[in-house]
PDB file of C-alpha atoms in Angstrom:
ATOM      1  CA  ASP A 148     140.820-103.089   8.267  1.00 67.00           C
ATOM      2  CA  GLY A 149     143.320-104.100   9.935  1.00 74.00           C
ATOM      3  CA  GLY A 150     145.528-101.619  12.180  1.00 91.00           C
ATOM      4  CA  ILE A 151     146.832-100.123  15.184  1.00 95.00           C
ATOM      5  CA  THR A 152     145.834 -98.301  17.557  1.00 95.00           C
ATOM      6  CA  GLN A 153     147.366 -95.534  19.249  1.00 95.00           C
ATOM      7  CA  SER A 154     145.391 -93.568  22.508  1.00 91.00           C
ATOM      8  CA  PRO A 155     145.301 -91.164  23.359  1.00 92.00           C
ATOM      9  CA  LYS A 156     146.931 -88.292  20.921  1.00 93.00           C
ATOM     10  CA  TYR A 157     147.610 -86.143  23.184  1.00 94.00           C
ATOM     11  CA  LEU A 158     148.780 -86.812  26.904  1.00 93.00           C
ATOM     12  CA  PHE A 159     149.677 -84.329  29.811  1.00 92.00           C
ATOM     13  CA  ARG A 160     151.291 -85.548  32.158  1.00 89.00           C
ATOM     14  CA  LYS A 161     152.583 -84.098  36.071  1.00 89.00           C
ATOM     15  CA  GLU A 162     155.775 -84.324  37.137  1.00 87.00           C
ATOM     16  CA  GLY A 163     155.309 -87.894  39.722  1.00 87.00           C
ATOM     17  CA  GLN A 164     153.259 -89.424  37.912  1.00 91.00           C
ATOM     18  CA  ASN A 165     152.636 -92.651  36.126  1.00 93.00           C
ATOM     19  CA  VAL A 166     151.002 -92.482  32.679  1.00 94.00           C
ATOM     20  CA  THR A 167     150.458 -95.528  30.175  1.00 95.00           C
ATOM     21  CA  LEU A 168     150.040 -95.442  26.635  1.00 96.00           C
ATOM     22  CA  SER A 169     147.491 -97.823  25.283  1.00 96.00           C
ATOM     23  CA  CYS A 170     148.788 -99.926  22.257  1.00 97.00           C
ATOM     24  CA  GLU A 171     146.841-101.879  20.055  1.00 97.00           C
ATOM     25  CA  GLN A 172     146.064-104.531  16.733  1.00 97.00           C
ATOM     26  CA  ASN A 173     144.200-106.690  14.550  1.00 96.00           C
ATOM     27  CA  LEU A 174     146.699-107.244  12.264  1.00 93.00           C
ATOM     28  CA  ASN A 175     147.603-110.799  14.060  1.00 93.00           C
ATOM     29  CA  HIS A 176     151.377-109.863  14.223  1.00 92.00           C
ATOM     30  CA  ASP A 177     153.248-111.478  16.699  1.00 92.00           C
ATOM     31  CA  ALA A 178     156.021-108.841  17.554  1.00 92.00           C
ATOM     32  CA  MET A 179     155.364-105.525  19.239  1.00 95.00           C
ATOM     33  CA  TYR A 180     157.188-102.610  19.666  1.00 96.00           C
ATOM     34  CA  TRP A 181     157.518 -99.254  21.088  1.00 97.00           C
ATOM     35  CA  TYR A 182     159.562 -95.801  19.928  1.00 96.00           C
ATOM     36  CA  ARG A 183     160.539 -93.058  21.059  1.00 96.00           C
ATOM     37  CA  GLN A 184     161.011 -89.924  18.881  1.00 94.00           C
ATOM     38  CA  ASP A 185     162.790 -86.632  20.093  1.00 91.00           C
ATOM     39  CA  PRO A 186     163.206 -83.572  17.180  1.00 83.00           C
ATOM     40  CA  GLY A 187     166.380 -84.226  15.327  1.00 77.00           C
ATOM     41  CA  GLN A 188     166.424 -87.926  16.096  1.00 80.00           C
ATOM     42  CA  GLY A 189     166.100 -90.958  14.587  1.00 83.00           C
ATOM     43  CA  LEU A 190     163.225 -93.685  16.589  1.00 91.00           C
ATOM     44  CA  ARG A 191     164.579 -95.299  19.264  1.00 93.00           C
ATOM     45  CA  LEU A 192     163.730 -98.769  20.571  1.00 94.00           C
ATOM     46  CA  ILE A 193     162.160 -98.840  24.074  1.00 97.00           C
ATOM     47  CA  TYR A 194     160.784-102.395  24.284  1.00 97.00           C
ATOM     48  CA  TYR A 195     159.912-105.042  21.948  1.00 95.00           C
ATOM     49  CA  SER A 196     157.846-107.824  22.432  1.00 95.00           C
ATOM     50  CA  GLN A 197     158.496-111.432  20.304  1.00 92.00           C
ATOM     51  CA  ILE A 198     155.521-113.247  21.598  1.00 92.00           C
ATOM     52  CA  VAL A 199     152.984-113.354  24.162  1.00 95.00           C
ATOM     53  CA  ASN A 200     153.667-112.953  27.578  1.00 96.00           C
ATOM     54  CA  ASP A 201     157.772-111.962  26.295  1.00 95.00           C
ATOM     55  CA  PHE A 202     159.506-108.872  26.080  1.00 97.00           C
ATOM     56  CA  GLN A 203     163.313-107.221  25.573  1.00 95.00           C
ATOM     57  CA  LYS A 204     164.397-103.890  26.388  1.00 96.00           C
ATOM     58  CA  GLY A 205     165.668-102.077  23.563  1.00 94.00           C
ATOM     59  CA  ASP A 206     168.574 -99.170  23.721  1.00 91.00           C
ATOM     60  CA  ILE A 207     166.319 -96.680  26.120  1.00 95.00           C
ATOM     61  CA  ALA A 208     164.322 -99.018  28.567  1.00 96.00           C
ATOM     62  CA  GLU A 209     165.076 -97.095  31.449  1.00 96.00           C
ATOM     63  CA  GLY A 210     162.148 -95.472  32.794  1.00 96.00           C
ATOM     64  CA  TYR A 211     159.196 -97.435  30.823  1.00 97.00           C
ATOM     65  CA  SER A 212     157.553-100.554  30.842  1.00 97.00           C
ATOM     66  CA  VAL A 213     155.653-102.720  29.502  1.00 98.00           C
ATOM     67  CA  SER A 214     153.810-105.804  29.553  1.00 98.00           C
ATOM     68  CA  ARG A 215     152.028-108.355  26.600  1.00 98.00           C
ATOM     69  CA  GLU A 216     149.571-110.202  28.354  1.00 97.00           C
ATOM     70  CA  LYS A 217     147.569-110.300  25.245  1.00 97.00           C
ATOM     71  CA  LYS A 218     148.110-110.999  21.754  1.00 97.00           C
ATOM     72  CA  GLU A 219     146.562-107.948  20.444  1.00 97.00           C
ATOM     73  CA  SER A 220     148.237-105.383  23.242  1.00 98.00           C
ATOM     74  CA  PHE A 221     151.092-103.771  24.024  1.00 98.00           C
ATOM     75  CA  PRO A 222     150.959-101.107  26.524  1.00 98.00           C
ATOM     76  CA  LEU A 223     154.048 -98.621  27.311  1.00 97.00           C
ATOM     77  CA  THR A 224     154.289 -97.355  31.462  1.00 97.00           C
ATOM     78  CA  VAL A 225     156.108 -94.161  31.421  1.00 96.00           C
ATOM     79  CA  THR A 226     157.153 -94.150  34.974  1.00 94.00           C
ATOM     80  CA  SER A 227     158.371 -91.064  37.077  1.00 89.00           C
ATOM     81  CA  ALA A 228     162.019 -92.260  36.748  1.00 88.00           C
ATOM     82  CA  GLN A 229     161.723 -91.010  33.019  1.00 88.00           C
ATOM     83  CA  LYS A 230     163.356 -88.108  34.109  1.00 87.00           C
ATOM     84  CA  ASN A 231     162.771 -86.328  29.999  1.00 90.00           C
ATOM     85  CA  PRO A 232     159.468 -88.069  29.180  1.00 92.00           C
ATOM     86  CA  THR A 233     158.719 -85.498  26.917  1.00 94.00           C
ATOM     87  CA  ALA A 234     158.368 -87.128  23.515  1.00 95.00           C
ATOM     88  CA  PHE A 235     156.183 -88.790  20.513  1.00 95.00           C
ATOM     89  CA  TYR A 236     155.555 -92.230  21.238  1.00 97.00           C
ATOM     90  CA  LEU A 237     155.553 -94.850  17.761  1.00 97.00           C
ATOM     91  CA  CYS A 238     153.999 -98.344  18.481  1.00 97.00           C
ATOM     92  CA  ALA A 239     154.087-100.319  15.976  1.00 95.00           C
ATOM     93  CA  SER A 240     154.133-104.074  14.703  1.00 94.00           C
ATOM     94  CA  ASN A 241     155.738-106.476  13.033  1.00 89.00           C
ATOM     95  CA  PRO A 242     154.362-110.553  11.450  1.00 85.00           C
ATOM     96  CA  GLY A 243     156.989-111.861  13.109  1.00 76.00           C
ATOM     97  CA  GLU A 244     160.859-112.874  13.233  1.00 67.00           C
ATOM     98  CA  GLN A 245     162.746-112.886   9.729  1.00 64.00           C
ATOM     99  CA  VAL A 246     159.715-111.257   8.027  1.00 62.00           C
ATOM    100  CA  TYR A 247     159.261-107.577   7.667  1.00 74.00           C
ATOM    101  CA  GLY A 248     156.021-105.994   7.364  1.00 74.00           C
ATOM    102  CA  TYR A 249     156.053-102.931   9.820  1.00 86.00           C
ATOM    103  CA  THR A 250     152.924-101.429  10.468  1.00 90.00           C
ATOM    104  CA  PHE A 251     152.850 -98.167  12.568  1.00 93.00           C
ATOM    105  CA  GLY A 252     150.283 -97.000  15.080  1.00 95.00           C
ATOM    106  CA  SER A 253     149.379 -92.753  14.554  1.00 93.00           C
ATOM    107  CA  GLY A 254     151.635 -92.149  17.822  1.00 95.00           C
ATOM    108  CA  THR A 255     151.099 -90.391  21.354  1.00 96.00           C
ATOM    109  CA  ARG A 256     152.482 -87.181  21.837  1.00 95.00           C
ATOM    110  CA  LEU A 257     153.407 -87.070  25.709  1.00 95.00           C
ATOM    111  CA  THR A 258     154.018 -83.648  27.793  1.00 94.00           C
ATOM    112  CA  VAL A 259     154.809 -82.987  30.802  1.00 89.00           C
ATOM    113  CA  VAL A 260     153.637 -80.286  32.683  1.00 85.00           C
TER     114      VAL A 260
ATOM    115  CA  GLY B  78     178.830 -99.709  16.353  1.00 70.00           C
ATOM    116  CA  GLN B  79     175.801 -98.924  14.564  1.00 81.00           C
ATOM    117  CA  ASN B  80     175.218 -96.194  12.792  1.00 89.00           C
ATOM    118  CA  ILE B  81     172.681 -94.740   9.975  1.00 94.00           C
ATOM    119  CA  ASP B  82     174.122 -91.313   8.498  1.00 95.00           C
ATOM    120  CA  GLN B  83     171.581 -88.801   6.165  1.00 97.00           C
ATOM    121  CA  PRO B  84     171.159 -85.325   6.030  1.00 97.00           C
ATOM    122  CA  THR B  85     169.390 -83.083   8.102  1.00 95.00           C
ATOM    123  CA  GLU B  86     167.163 -80.980   5.690  1.00 97.00           C
ATOM    124  CA  MET B  87     167.300 -80.740   1.707  1.00 98.00           C
ATOM    125  CA  THR B  88     165.284 -77.763  -0.059  1.00 98.00           C
ATOM    126  CA  ALA B  89     164.053 -78.298  -3.902  1.00 98.00           C
ATOM    127  CA  THR B  90     162.062 -77.097  -6.194  1.00 97.00           C
ATOM    128  CA  GLU B  91     158.281 -78.123  -7.278  1.00 97.00           C
ATOM    129  CA  GLY B  92     158.758 -79.794  -9.907  1.00 97.00           C
ATOM    130  CA  ALA B  93     162.610 -80.473  -9.955  1.00 98.00           C
ATOM    131  CA  ILE B  94     164.150 -84.110  -8.818  1.00 98.00           C
ATOM    132  CA  VAL B  95     166.042 -84.374  -5.032  1.00 98.00           C
ATOM    133  CA  GLN B  96     168.390 -87.526  -4.270  1.00 98.00           C
ATOM    134  CA  ILE B  97     168.657 -87.849  -0.371  1.00 98.00           C
ATOM    135  CA  ASN B  98     171.635 -90.691   0.615  1.00 98.00           C
ATOM    136  CA  CYS B  99     172.129 -92.222   3.203  1.00 98.00           C
ATOM    137  CA  THR B 100     175.248 -94.385   4.977  1.00 98.00           C
ATOM    138  CA  TYR B 101     175.615 -97.315   7.572  1.00 96.00           C
ATOM    139  CA  GLN B 102     177.509 -99.122   9.248  1.00 94.00           C
ATOM    140  CA  THR B 103     175.585-102.065  11.101  1.00 89.00           C
ATOM    141  CA  SER B 104     176.170-105.142  12.464  1.00 84.00           C
ATOM    142  CA  GLY B 105     174.589-107.322   9.900  1.00 87.00           C
ATOM    143  CA  PHE B 106     172.181-106.253   6.876  1.00 91.00           C
ATOM    144  CA  ASN B 107     168.462-107.613   6.455  1.00 90.00           C
ATOM    145  CA  GLY B 108     168.000-104.591   3.821  1.00 93.00           C
ATOM    146  CA  LEU B 109     166.989-100.866   3.837  1.00 95.00           C
ATOM    147  CA  PHE B 110     163.802 -99.134   4.225  1.00 94.00           C
ATOM    148  CA  TRP B 111     162.871 -95.521   3.221  1.00 96.00           C
ATOM    149  CA  TYR B 112     160.050 -93.714   4.915  1.00 95.00           C
ATOM    150  CA  GLN B 113     158.112 -91.246   4.855  1.00 96.00           C
ATOM    151  CA  GLN B 114     156.587 -88.981   7.120  1.00 94.00           C
ATOM    152  CA  HIS B 115     154.766 -85.665   8.256  1.00 93.00           C
ATOM    153  CA  ALA B 116     154.783 -83.662  10.873  1.00 88.00           C
ATOM    154  CA  GLY B 117     152.885 -85.683  14.181  1.00 86.00           C
ATOM    155  CA  GLU B 118     152.047 -88.562  11.771  1.00 89.00           C
ATOM    156  CA  ALA B 119     153.329 -92.374  11.753  1.00 89.00           C
ATOM    157  CA  PRO B 120     156.092 -93.017   9.291  1.00 92.00           C
ATOM    158  CA  THR B 121     154.694 -94.730   6.322  1.00 92.00           C
ATOM    159  CA  PHE B 122     156.579 -97.244   4.063  1.00 91.00           C
ATOM    160  CA  LEU B 123     157.789 -96.269   0.753  1.00 94.00           C
ATOM    161  CA  SER B 124     160.479 -98.438  -0.126  1.00 93.00           C
ATOM    162  CA  TYR B 125     162.375-102.093   0.593  1.00 92.00           C
ATOM    163  CA  ASN B 126     166.260-102.794  -0.508  1.00 95.00           C
ATOM    164  CA  VAL B 127     168.162-105.822  -0.502  1.00 93.00           C
ATOM    165  CA  LEU B 128     170.097-106.727  -3.225  1.00 95.00           C
ATOM    166  CA  ASP B 129     172.266-104.127  -4.865  1.00 97.00           C
ATOM    167  CA  GLY B 130     170.514-102.090  -7.821  1.00 97.00           C
ATOM    168  CA  LEU B 131     168.115 -99.543  -8.534  1.00 97.00           C
ATOM    169  CA  GLU B 132     163.733-100.541  -7.193  1.00 94.00           C
ATOM    170  CA  GLU B 133     161.636 -97.932  -9.551  1.00 94.00           C
ATOM    171  CA  LYS B 134     158.297 -97.036  -7.502  1.00 90.00           C
ATOM    172  CA  GLY B 135     156.926 -94.419  -9.732  1.00 94.00           C
ATOM    173  CA  ARG B 136     157.499 -90.956  -9.047  1.00 96.00           C
ATOM    174  CA  PHE B 137     160.374 -92.745  -6.154  1.00 97.00           C
ATOM    175  CA  SER B 138     163.452 -94.638  -6.500  1.00 97.00           C
ATOM    176  CA  SER B 139     165.493 -95.874  -4.275  1.00 98.00           C
ATOM    177  CA  PHE B 140     169.163 -97.882  -4.748  1.00 98.00           C
ATOM    178  CA  LEU B 141     171.269 -99.856  -2.744  1.00 98.00           C
ATOM    179  CA  SER B 142     175.085-100.627  -2.689  1.00 98.00           C
ATOM    180  CA  ARG B 143     175.772-102.780   0.258  1.00 96.00           C
ATOM    181  CA  SER B 144     179.869-103.169  -0.674  1.00 95.00           C
ATOM    182  CA  LYS B 145     179.839 -98.990   0.265  1.00 96.00           C
ATOM    183  CA  GLY B 146     176.809 -99.057   2.405  1.00 96.00           C
ATOM    184  CA  TYR B 147     175.151 -96.495   0.698  1.00 97.00           C
ATOM    185  CA  SER B 148     171.532 -96.042  -0.321  1.00 98.00           C
ATOM    186  CA  TYR B 149     169.669 -93.191  -2.540  1.00 98.00           C
ATOM    187  CA  LEU B 150     165.980 -92.457  -2.100  1.00 98.00           C
ATOM    188  CA  LEU B 151     165.560 -90.215  -5.738  1.00 98.00           C
ATOM    189  CA  LEU B 152     161.611 -88.099  -6.151  1.00 98.00           C
ATOM    190  CA  LYS B 153     161.290 -87.211  -9.236  1.00 97.00           C
ATOM    191  CA  GLU B 154     158.509 -84.278 -10.447  1.00 98.00           C
ATOM    192  CA  LEU B 155     158.248 -83.409  -6.750  1.00 98.00           C
ATOM    193  CA  GLN B 156     154.745 -81.633  -5.756  1.00 97.00           C
ATOM    194  CA  MET B 157     154.666 -79.847  -2.317  1.00 97.00           C
ATOM    195  CA  LYS B 158     153.008 -82.701  -1.038  1.00 96.00           C
ATOM    196  CA  ASP B 159     156.477 -84.737  -0.628  1.00 97.00           C
ATOM    197  CA  SER B 160     157.355 -82.325   2.216  1.00 97.00           C
ATOM    198  CA  ALA B 161     157.672 -84.343   5.076  1.00 97.00           C
ATOM    199  CA  SER B 162     160.951 -86.037   6.892  1.00 96.00           C
ATOM    200  CA  TYR B 163     162.316 -89.041   5.088  1.00 97.00           C
ATOM    201  CA  LEU B 164     163.544 -91.984   7.251  1.00 96.00           C
ATOM    202  CA  CYS B 165     166.528 -94.569   6.150  1.00 96.00           C
ATOM    203  CA  ALA B 166     165.905 -97.625   8.587  1.00 94.00           C
ATOM    204  CA  VAL B 167     168.530-100.741   8.276  1.00 94.00           C
ATOM    205  CA  GLY B 168     167.045-104.149   9.094  1.00 90.00           C
ATOM    206  CA  ASP B 169     170.155-105.549  11.234  1.00 84.00           C
ATOM    207  CA  SER B 170     171.738-109.280  12.290  1.00 81.00           C
ATOM    208  CA  ASN B 171     168.358-109.859  14.402  1.00 76.00           C
ATOM    209  CA  TYR B 172     165.896-108.107  12.146  1.00 76.00           C
ATOM    210  CA  GLN B 173     165.258-104.984  14.113  1.00 82.00           C
ATOM    211  CA  LEU B 174     165.061-101.814  12.533  1.00 88.00           C
ATOM    212  CA  ILE B 175     167.695 -99.510  12.823  1.00 90.00           C
ATOM    213  CA  TRP B 176     166.762 -95.838  12.412  1.00 92.00           C
ATOM    214  CA  GLY B 177     168.744 -92.635  10.975  1.00 93.00           C
ATOM    215  CA  ALA B 178     167.804 -89.329  12.087  1.00 92.00           C
ATOM    216  CA  GLY B 179     165.950 -88.072   9.200  1.00 94.00           C
ATOM    217  CA  THR B 180     165.936 -85.905   6.277  1.00 96.00           C
ATOM    218  CA  LYS B 181     163.007 -82.767   6.670  1.00 96.00           C
ATOM    219  CA  LEU B 182     162.967 -82.038   2.998  1.00 97.00           C
ATOM    220  CA  ILE B 183     161.427 -78.598   1.898  1.00 97.00           C
ATOM    221  CA  ILE B 184     159.593 -78.202  -1.355  1.00 97.00           C
ATOM    222  CA  LYS B 185     159.587 -74.413  -2.494  1.00 96.00           C
ATOM    223  CA  PRO B 186     156.821 -73.144  -5.196  1.00 94.00           C
TER     224      PRO B 186
END
């Protein structure tokens, strides 16, 4: 079955470390997204990519980086520059422009220790 | 700016009906979505409205008034498994989804 796989489900990071969250989809979707969710807040867009080798900053991109070398993969790196990284991170994909069909991964909960 | 408002929390009784409201102000409009999210899990799609009126799907219905910037999600015959957060999201002029903070629905026996 097609879907999006996020790994790991839980991740612990020491202060000052970079960590990378994995997101893989086999839906043949062109667009992929990374969201951050904090308690009592809606999903906030970190980065998105509409096509391979191209990505755009979302509303809260500072302290994060991404790459889109393959259509199937859109990893997110949380750098040491992100001052408050503890959150629930969701990856999503969509077929393409002007089309809706968002599919979400199961999420990664990142905790700074 | 862009803004989506929905109540933070609601409580209802098993078997009853509950209406969750959502008001929005966005740059452009390309449809309104409702998603259900259980704690610690990914959001799952419930409904999509792009034209005014009521869309019914089993126990769940969603209503849209574009002129008022208003939508509601109606849940009938509430079950304990309906305890979750319900997220309202609007597609803006760039077909990006703008999300509300979500409404936590608590179902009591």
